[in-house]
């Protein structure tokens, strides 16, 4: 493992954890985030620690194959879920998992969010699917999340919350915010007759354009 890369990942995870906390996407010590170091290692937030007092060296370096970790702090119990997503998605370098309010409301109703908002389909790739309910921190939950995330950057988790993944942790953070916003829009639109889905060809166009062509050269 490249120690410099691991250190940079620890700093990034710690900073993003604090940003996530102040964003209101998580309450207390719930939720967890990670960044990939390489094909074998990732860095993840420790289990049950207050986000506002975290320091970079407390971010836990975990072997994704064995789930063995360095140091005295235990990694988040959902480390196995993060590891399975990195192993399935070589392009993914950052993952954020929250129990944010609106996402959780839709997830407890066990509904998926159809493709209804432009930013949702651009950033997350289309509908926001629902990962089946499984016990937190199990390989079964990991497999359910991997399945729901196929071709997507975000998913809901039944009765549990939401998860986003992307090429960078900063993008995964935006993904978590977009899931929460889409869930809120979905719920409010239900009050006035329900949302109208975007046409499928537009979903494909937006998703491809944003992932591959958007932004400055
Ligand atoms: Zn959770």
PDB file of C-alpha atoms and ligand atoms in Angstrom:
ATOM      1  CA  UNK A   1       0.000   0.000   0.000  1.00  0.00           C
ATOM      2  CA  UNK A   2       1.172   3.516  -0.851  1.00  0.00           C
ATOM      3  CA  UNK A   3       1.309   5.214   2.600  1.00  0.00           C
ATOM      4  CA  UNK A   4       1.085   8.720   1.124  1.00  0.00           C
ATOM      5  CA  UNK A   5      -2.088   7.757  -0.753  1.00  0.00           C
ATOM      6  CA  UNK A   6      -3.566   6.205   2.400  1.00  0.00           C
ATOM      7  CA  UNK A   7      -2.799   9.383   4.376  1.00  0.00           C
ATOM      8  CA  UNK A   8      -4.423  11.561   1.721  1.00  0.00           C
ATOM      9  CA  UNK A   9      -7.509   9.295   1.795  1.00  0.00           C
ATOM     10  CA  UNK A  10      -7.670   9.592   5.610  1.00  0.00           C
ATOM     11  CA  UNK A  11      -7.579  13.399   5.370  1.00  0.00           C
ATOM     12  CA  UNK A  12     -10.264  13.431   2.676  1.00  0.00           C
ATOM     13  CA  UNK A  13     -12.584  11.038   4.557  1.00  0.00           C
ATOM     14  CA  UNK A  14     -12.195  13.030   7.801  1.00  0.00           C
ATOM     15  CA  UNK A  15     -12.924  16.376   6.124  1.00  0.00           C
ATOM     16  CA  UNK A  16     -15.902  14.984   4.191  1.00  0.00           C
ATOM     17  CA  UNK A  17     -17.289  13.344   7.357  1.00  0.00           C
ATOM     18  CA  UNK A  18     -17.364  16.757   9.047  1.00  0.00           C
ATOM     19  CA  UNK A  19     -18.932  18.362   5.957  1.00  0.00           C
ATOM     20  CA  UNK A  20     -21.538  15.567   5.877  1.00  0.00           C
ATOM     21  CA  UNK A  21     -22.316  16.174   9.539  1.00  0.00           C
ATOM     22  CA  UNK A  22     -22.821  19.928   9.119  1.00  0.00           C
ATOM     23  CA  UNK A  23     -24.903  19.346   5.954  1.00  0.00           C
ATOM     24  CA  UNK A  24     -27.616  17.726   8.080  1.00  0.00           C
ATOM     25  CA  UNK A  25     -27.587  14.475   6.080  1.00  0.00           C
ATOM     26  CA  UNK A  26     -26.709  12.514   9.215  1.00  0.00           C
ATOM     27  CA  UNK A  27     -27.653  12.786  12.888  1.00  0.00           C
ATOM     28  CA  UNK A  28     -25.526  11.663  15.821  1.00  0.00           C
ATOM     29  CA  UNK A  29     -22.968   9.073  14.771  1.00  0.00           C
ATOM     30  CA  UNK A  30     -25.112   7.454  12.050  1.00  0.00           C
ATOM     31  CA  UNK A  31     -23.917   7.118   8.486  1.00  0.00           C
ATOM     32  CA  UNK A  32     -20.435   6.349   7.239  1.00  0.00           C
ATOM     33  CA  UNK A  33     -18.147   7.292   4.378  1.00  0.00           C
ATOM     34  CA  UNK A  34     -15.073   5.861   2.720  1.00  0.00           C
ATOM     35  CA  UNK A  35     -12.457   6.422   0.025  1.00  0.00           C
ATOM     36  CA  UNK A  36     -10.542   3.852  -1.993  1.00  0.00           C
ATOM     37  CA  UNK A  37      -6.755   3.724  -1.541  1.00  0.00           C
ATOM     38  CA  UNK A  38      -6.055   1.045  -4.173  1.00  0.00           C
ATOM     39  CA  UNK A  39      -7.395  -2.353  -5.305  1.00  0.00           C
ATOM     40  CA  UNK A  40      -6.844  -3.834  -1.858  1.00  0.00           C
ATOM     41  CA  UNK A  41      -7.337  -1.079   0.721  1.00  0.00           C
ATOM     42  CA  UNK A  42      -9.905   1.556   1.621  1.00  0.00           C
ATOM     43  CA  UNK A  43     -10.221   4.161   4.381  1.00  0.00           C
ATOM     44  CA  UNK A  44     -13.527   4.370   6.297  1.00  0.00           C
ATOM     45  CA  UNK A  45     -14.935   6.319   9.256  1.00  0.00           C
ATOM     46  CA  UNK A  46     -14.621   4.560  12.639  1.00  0.00           C
ATOM     47  CA  UNK A  47     -17.642   2.977  14.342  1.00  0.00           C
ATOM     48  CA  UNK A  48     -19.732   5.110  16.724  1.00  0.00           C
ATOM     49  CA  UNK A  49     -17.518   8.224  16.978  1.00  0.00           C
ATOM     50  CA  UNK A  50     -18.851  11.799  17.020  1.00  0.00           C
ATOM     51  CA  UNK A  51     -18.092  13.396  13.640  1.00  0.00           C
ATOM     52  CA  UNK A  52     -17.203  16.836  14.992  1.00  0.00           C
ATOM     53  CA  UNK A  53     -14.304  15.489  17.064  1.00  0.00           C
ATOM     54  CA  UNK A  54     -12.748  13.177  14.460  1.00  0.00           C
ATOM     55  CA  UNK A  55      -9.124  13.554  13.373  1.00  0.00           C
ATOM     56  CA  UNK A  56      -7.648  12.255  10.112  1.00  0.00           C
ATOM     57  CA  UNK A  57      -5.452   9.612  11.765  1.00  0.00           C
ATOM     58  CA  UNK A  58      -8.582   8.051  13.338  1.00  0.00           C
ATOM     59  CA  UNK A  59      -9.946   7.133   9.885  1.00  0.00           C
ATOM     60  CA  UNK A  60      -9.542   3.371   9.655  1.00  0.00           C
ATOM     61  CA  UNK A  61      -7.471   1.662   6.945  1.00  0.00           C
ATOM     62  CA  UNK A  62      -9.238  -1.602   6.010  1.00  0.00           C
ATOM     63  CA  UNK A  63      -8.183  -4.491   3.803  1.00  0.00           C
ATOM     64  CA  UNK A  64     -11.140  -4.996   1.438  1.00  0.00           C
ATOM     65  CA  UNK A  65     -10.480  -8.718   0.973  1.00  0.00           C
ATOM     66  CA  UNK A  66     -10.061  -9.765   4.622  1.00  0.00           C
ATOM     67  CA  UNK A  67     -11.721  -6.785   6.391  1.00  0.00           C
ATOM     68  CA  UNK A  68      -8.713  -6.712   8.733  1.00  0.00           C
ATOM     69  CA  UNK A  69      -7.928  -3.173   9.856  1.00  0.00           C
ATOM     70  CA  UNK A  70      -5.064  -1.115  11.221  1.00  0.00           C
ATOM     71  CA  UNK A  71      -5.018   0.676  14.569  1.00  0.00           C
ATOM     72  CA  UNK A  72      -7.120   0.514  17.731  1.00  0.00           C
ATOM     73  CA  UNK A  73     -10.398   1.980  16.424  1.00  0.00           C
ATOM     74  CA  UNK A  74     -12.936  -0.398  14.894  1.00  0.00           C
ATOM     75  CA  UNK A  75     -14.146   0.529  11.391  1.00  0.00           C
ATOM     76  CA  UNK A  76     -17.832   1.254  10.736  1.00  0.00           C
ATOM     77  CA  UNK A  77     -19.867  -1.963  10.908  1.00  0.00           C
ATOM     78  CA  UNK A  78     -20.873  -1.299   7.303  1.00  0.00           C
ATOM     79  CA  UNK A  79     -17.269  -1.640   6.065  1.00  0.00           C
ATOM     80  CA  UNK A  80     -18.189  -4.894   4.304  1.00  0.00           C
ATOM     81  CA  UNK A  81     -20.848  -3.072   2.256  1.00  0.00           C
ATOM     82  CA  UNK A  82     -18.306  -0.442   1.127  1.00  0.00           C
ATOM     83  CA  UNK A  83     -15.710  -3.126   0.302  1.00  0.00           C
ATOM     84  CA  UNK A  84     -18.170  -5.092  -1.844  1.00  0.00           C
ATOM     85  CA  UNK A  85     -19.121  -1.962  -3.826  1.00  0.00           C
ATOM     86  CA  UNK A  86     -15.434  -1.083  -4.507  1.00  0.00           C
ATOM     87  CA  UNK A  87     -14.811  -4.658  -5.615  1.00  0.00           C
ATOM     88  CA  UNK A  88     -17.790  -4.578  -7.994  1.00  0.00           C
ATOM     89  CA  UNK A  89     -17.101  -1.055  -9.334  1.00  0.00           C
ATOM     90  CA  UNK A  90     -13.441  -0.416 -10.237  1.00  0.00           C
ATOM     91  CA  UNK A  91     -14.250   3.182 -11.287  1.00  0.00           C
ATOM     92  CA  UNK A  92     -15.667   4.059  -7.846  1.00  0.00           C
ATOM     93  CA  UNK A  93     -13.289   5.851  -5.435  1.00  0.00           C
ATOM     94  CA  UNK A  94     -15.694   7.266  -2.843  1.00  0.00           C
ATOM     95  CA  UNK A  95     -18.840   6.042  -1.040  1.00  0.00           C
ATOM     96  CA  UNK A  96     -21.236   7.838   1.304  1.00  0.00           C
ATOM     97  CA  UNK A  97     -23.971   6.151   3.323  1.00  0.00           C
ATOM     98  CA  UNK A  98     -26.564   8.213   5.208  1.00  0.00           C
ATOM     99  CA  UNK A  99     -29.877   7.736   6.988  1.00  0.00           C
ATOM    100  CA  UNK A 100     -31.125  11.127   5.721  1.00  0.00           C
ATOM    101  CA  UNK A 101     -34.763  11.968   6.492  1.00  0.00           C
ATOM    102  CA  UNK A 102     -36.550  12.106   3.135  1.00  0.00           C
ATOM    103  CA  UNK A 103     -34.570   9.213   1.661  1.00  0.00           C
ATOM    104  CA  UNK A 104     -35.420   7.140   4.722  1.00  0.00           C
ATOM    105  CA  UNK A 105     -39.107   8.080   4.442  1.00  0.00           C
ATOM    106  CA  UNK A 106     -39.233   6.679   0.881  1.00  0.00           C
ATOM    107  CA  UNK A 107     -37.072   3.697   1.882  1.00  0.00           C
ATOM    108  CA  UNK A 108     -39.419   2.770   4.740  1.00  0.00           C
ATOM    109  CA  UNK A 109     -42.328   2.762   2.265  1.00  0.00           C
ATOM    110  CA  UNK A 110     -40.067   0.413   0.226  1.00  0.00           C
ATOM    111  CA  UNK A 111     -40.524   2.447  -2.952  1.00  0.00           C
ATOM    112  CA  UNK A 112     -37.973   3.366  -5.587  1.00  0.00           C
ATOM    113  CA  UNK A 113     -37.773   6.921  -6.927  1.00  0.00           C
ATOM    114  CA  UNK A 114     -38.563   6.987 -10.651  1.00  0.00           C
ATOM    115  CA  UNK A 115     -36.509   9.269 -12.927  1.00  0.00           C
ATOM    116  CA  UNK A 116     -38.236  12.588 -12.227  1.00  0.00           C
ATOM    117  CA  UNK A 117     -35.578  15.307 -11.760  1.00  0.00           C
ATOM    118  CA  UNK A 118     -32.927  16.391 -14.268  1.00  0.00           C
ATOM    119  CA  UNK A 119     -30.096  16.539 -11.723  1.00  0.00           C
ATOM    120  CA  UNK A 120     -31.116  13.126 -10.383  1.00  0.00           C
ATOM    121  CA  UNK A 121     -30.706  11.415 -13.751  1.00  0.00           C
ATOM    122  CA  UNK A 122     -27.551  13.380 -14.614  1.00  0.00           C
ATOM    123  CA  UNK A 123     -25.711  12.642 -11.396  1.00  0.00           C
ATOM    124  CA  UNK A 124     -27.201   9.336 -10.267  1.00  0.00           C
ATOM    125  CA  UNK A 125     -27.856   7.773 -13.679  1.00  0.00           C
ATOM    126  CA  UNK A 126     -31.667   7.366 -13.643  1.00  0.00           C
ATOM    127  CA  UNK A 127     -34.203   5.944 -11.196  1.00  0.00           C
ATOM    128  CA  UNK A 128     -33.064   5.528  -7.599  1.00  0.00           C
ATOM    129  CA  UNK A 129     -33.600   1.829  -6.931  1.00  0.00           C
ATOM    130  CA  UNK A 130     -34.367   0.245  -3.582  1.00  0.00           C
ATOM    131  CA  UNK A 131     -31.899  -2.264  -2.122  1.00  0.00           C
ATOM    132  CA  UNK A 132     -33.729  -5.105  -0.361  1.00  0.00           C
ATOM    133  CA  UNK A 133     -33.926  -5.050   3.435  1.00  0.00           C
ATOM    134  CA  UNK A 134     -31.051  -6.955   5.068  1.00  0.00           C
ATOM    135  CA  UNK A 135     -29.369  -6.768   8.456  1.00  0.00           C
ATOM    136  CA  UNK A 136     -26.881  -3.840   8.575  1.00  0.00           C
ATOM    137  CA  UNK A 137     -23.234  -4.749   8.213  1.00  0.00           C
ATOM    138  CA  UNK A 138     -23.836  -8.123   6.542  1.00  0.00           C
ATOM    139  CA  UNK A 139     -22.632  -9.472   3.198  1.00  0.00           C
ATOM    140  CA  UNK A 140     -26.338  -9.810   2.310  1.00  0.00           C
ATOM    141  CA  UNK A 141     -26.768  -6.052   2.715  1.00  0.00           C
ATOM    142  CA  UNK A 142     -23.626  -5.532   0.623  1.00  0.00           C
ATOM    143  CA  UNK A 143     -24.987  -7.745  -2.167  1.00  0.00           C
ATOM    144  CA  UNK A 144     -28.351  -5.930  -2.092  1.00  0.00           C
ATOM    145  CA  UNK A 145     -26.600  -2.536  -2.421  1.00  0.00           C
ATOM    146  CA  UNK A 146     -24.317  -3.749  -5.241  1.00  0.00           C
ATOM    147  CA  UNK A 147     -27.398  -4.983  -7.105  1.00  0.00           C
ATOM    148  CA  UNK A 148     -29.396  -1.750  -6.629  1.00  0.00           C
ATOM    149  CA  UNK A 149     -26.383   0.377  -7.686  1.00  0.00           C
ATOM    150  CA  UNK A 150     -25.820  -1.401 -11.045  1.00  0.00           C
ATOM    151  CA  UNK A 151     -25.370   1.389 -13.618  1.00  0.00           C
ATOM    152  CA  UNK A 152     -26.240   3.995 -10.962  1.00  0.00           C
ATOM    153  CA  UNK A 153     -24.437   6.292  -8.525  1.00  0.00           C
ATOM    154  CA  UNK A 154     -27.117   6.135  -5.824  1.00  0.00           C
ATOM    155  CA  UNK A 155     -29.694   3.832  -4.221  1.00  0.00           C
ATOM    156  CA  UNK A 156     -32.107   3.652  -1.306  1.00  0.00           C
ATOM    157  CA  UNK A 157     -31.825   0.844   1.254  1.00  0.00           C
ATOM    158  CA  UNK A 158     -35.134  -0.556   2.552  1.00  0.00           C
ATOM    159  CA  UNK A 159     -35.974   0.661   6.097  1.00  0.00           C
ATOM    160  CA  UNK A 160     -32.403   1.922   6.477  1.00  0.00           C
ATOM    161  CA  UNK A 161     -31.287   4.888   4.369  1.00  0.00           C
ATOM    162  CA  UNK A 162     -29.382   5.734   1.212  1.00  0.00           C
ATOM    163  CA  UNK A 163     -25.997   5.073  -0.382  1.00  0.00           C
ATOM    164  CA  UNK A 164     -24.077   6.916  -3.090  1.00  0.00           C
ATOM    165  CA  UNK A 165     -20.841   6.109  -4.899  1.00  0.00           C
ATOM    166  CA  UNK A 166     -18.849   7.925  -7.552  1.00  0.00           C
ATOM    167  CA  UNK A 167     -15.426   8.484  -9.133  1.00  0.00           C
ATOM    168  CA  UNK A 168     -14.487  10.785  -6.236  1.00  0.00           C
ATOM    169  CA  UNK A 169     -15.733  11.120  -2.653  1.00  0.00           C
ATOM    170  CA  UNK A 170     -16.650  14.754  -3.395  1.00  0.00           C
ATOM    171  CA  UNK A 171     -18.972  13.517  -6.176  1.00  0.00           C
ATOM    172  CA  UNK A 172     -20.452  10.846  -3.893  1.00  0.00           C
ATOM    173  CA  UNK A 173     -21.227  13.630  -1.387  1.00  0.00           C
ATOM    174  CA  UNK A 174     -23.127  15.535  -4.075  1.00  0.00           C
ATOM    175  CA  UNK A 175     -24.865  12.243  -4.933  1.00  0.00           C
ATOM    176  CA  UNK A 176     -26.098  11.892  -1.345  1.00  0.00           C
ATOM    177  CA  UNK A 177     -27.481  15.427  -1.447  1.00  0.00           C
ATOM    178  CA  UNK A 178     -29.215  14.725  -4.774  1.00  0.00           C
ATOM    179  CA  UNK A 179     -30.797  11.508  -3.406  1.00  0.00           C
ATOM    180  CA  UNK A 180     -32.157  13.472  -0.462  1.00  0.00           C
ATOM    181  CA  UNK A 181     -33.494  16.221  -2.728  1.00  0.00           C
ATOM    182  CA  UNK A 182     -35.093  13.761  -5.179  1.00  0.00           C
ATOM    183  CA  UNK A 183     -36.737  11.928  -2.252  1.00  0.00           C
ATOM    184  CA  UNK A 184     -38.167  15.210  -0.954  1.00  0.00           C
ATOM    185  CA  UNK A 185     -39.448  16.194  -4.421  1.00  0.00           C
ATOM    186  CA  UNK A 186     -40.948  12.721  -4.885  1.00  0.00           C
ATOM    187  CA  UNK A 187     -42.798  12.880  -1.555  1.00  0.00           C
ATOM    188  CA  UNK A 188     -44.143  16.413  -2.117  1.00  0.00           C
ATOM    189  CA  UNK A 189     -45.253  15.606  -5.673  1.00  0.00           C
ATOM    190  CA  UNK A 190     -47.342  12.758  -4.220  1.00  0.00           C
ATOM    191  CA  UNK A 191     -49.469  15.390  -2.466  1.00  0.00           C
ATOM    192  CA  UNK A 192     -50.597  16.852  -5.795  1.00  0.00           C
ATOM    193  CA  UNK A 193     -51.171  13.745  -7.864  1.00  0.00           C
ATOM    194  CA  UNK A 194     -47.703  12.201  -8.144  1.00  0.00           C
ATOM    195  CA  UNK A 195     -44.686  12.982 -10.365  1.00  0.00           C
ATOM    196  CA  UNK A 196     -44.558  12.602 -14.140  1.00  0.00           C
ATOM    197  CA  UNK A 197     -41.493  10.615 -15.177  1.00  0.00           C
ATOM    198  CA  UNK A 198     -38.943  12.020 -17.631  1.00  0.00           C
ATOM    199  CA  UNK A 199     -39.036  10.304 -21.058  1.00  0.00           C
ATOM    200  CA  UNK A 200     -36.619   7.358 -21.241  1.00  0.00           C
ATOM    201  CA  UNK A 201     -34.623   8.833 -24.172  1.00  0.00           C
ATOM    202  CA  UNK A 202     -34.051  12.026 -22.174  1.00  0.00           C
ATOM    203  CA  UNK A 203     -32.945  10.000 -19.145  1.00  0.00           C
ATOM    204  CA  UNK A 204     -30.347   8.238 -21.299  1.00  0.00           C
ATOM    205  CA  UNK A 205     -29.213  11.491 -22.917  1.00  0.00           C
ATOM    206  CA  UNK A 206     -28.826  13.396 -19.625  1.00  0.00           C
ATOM    207  CA  UNK A 207     -27.064  10.536 -17.915  1.00  0.00           C
ATOM    208  CA  UNK A 208     -24.557  10.030 -20.755  1.00  0.00           C
ATOM    209  CA  UNK A 209     -24.006  13.755 -21.285  1.00  0.00           C
ATOM    210  CA  UNK A 210     -23.304  14.532 -17.649  1.00  0.00           C
ATOM    211  CA  UNK A 211     -21.107  11.501 -17.015  1.00  0.00           C
ATOM    212  CA  UNK A 212     -19.034  11.840 -20.196  1.00  0.00           C
ATOM    213  CA  UNK A 213     -19.280  15.293 -21.765  1.00  0.00           C
ATOM    214  CA  UNK A 214     -20.363  17.917 -19.206  1.00  0.00           C
ATOM    215  CA  UNK A 215     -18.045  20.630 -17.895  1.00  0.00           C
ATOM    216  CA  UNK A 216     -14.942  22.395 -19.185  1.00  0.00           C
ATOM    217  CA  UNK A 217     -12.419  20.580 -21.321  1.00  0.00           C
TER     218      UNK A 217
HETATM  219 ZN1  LIG B   1     -26.581   2.571   8.027  1.00  0.00          ZN
END
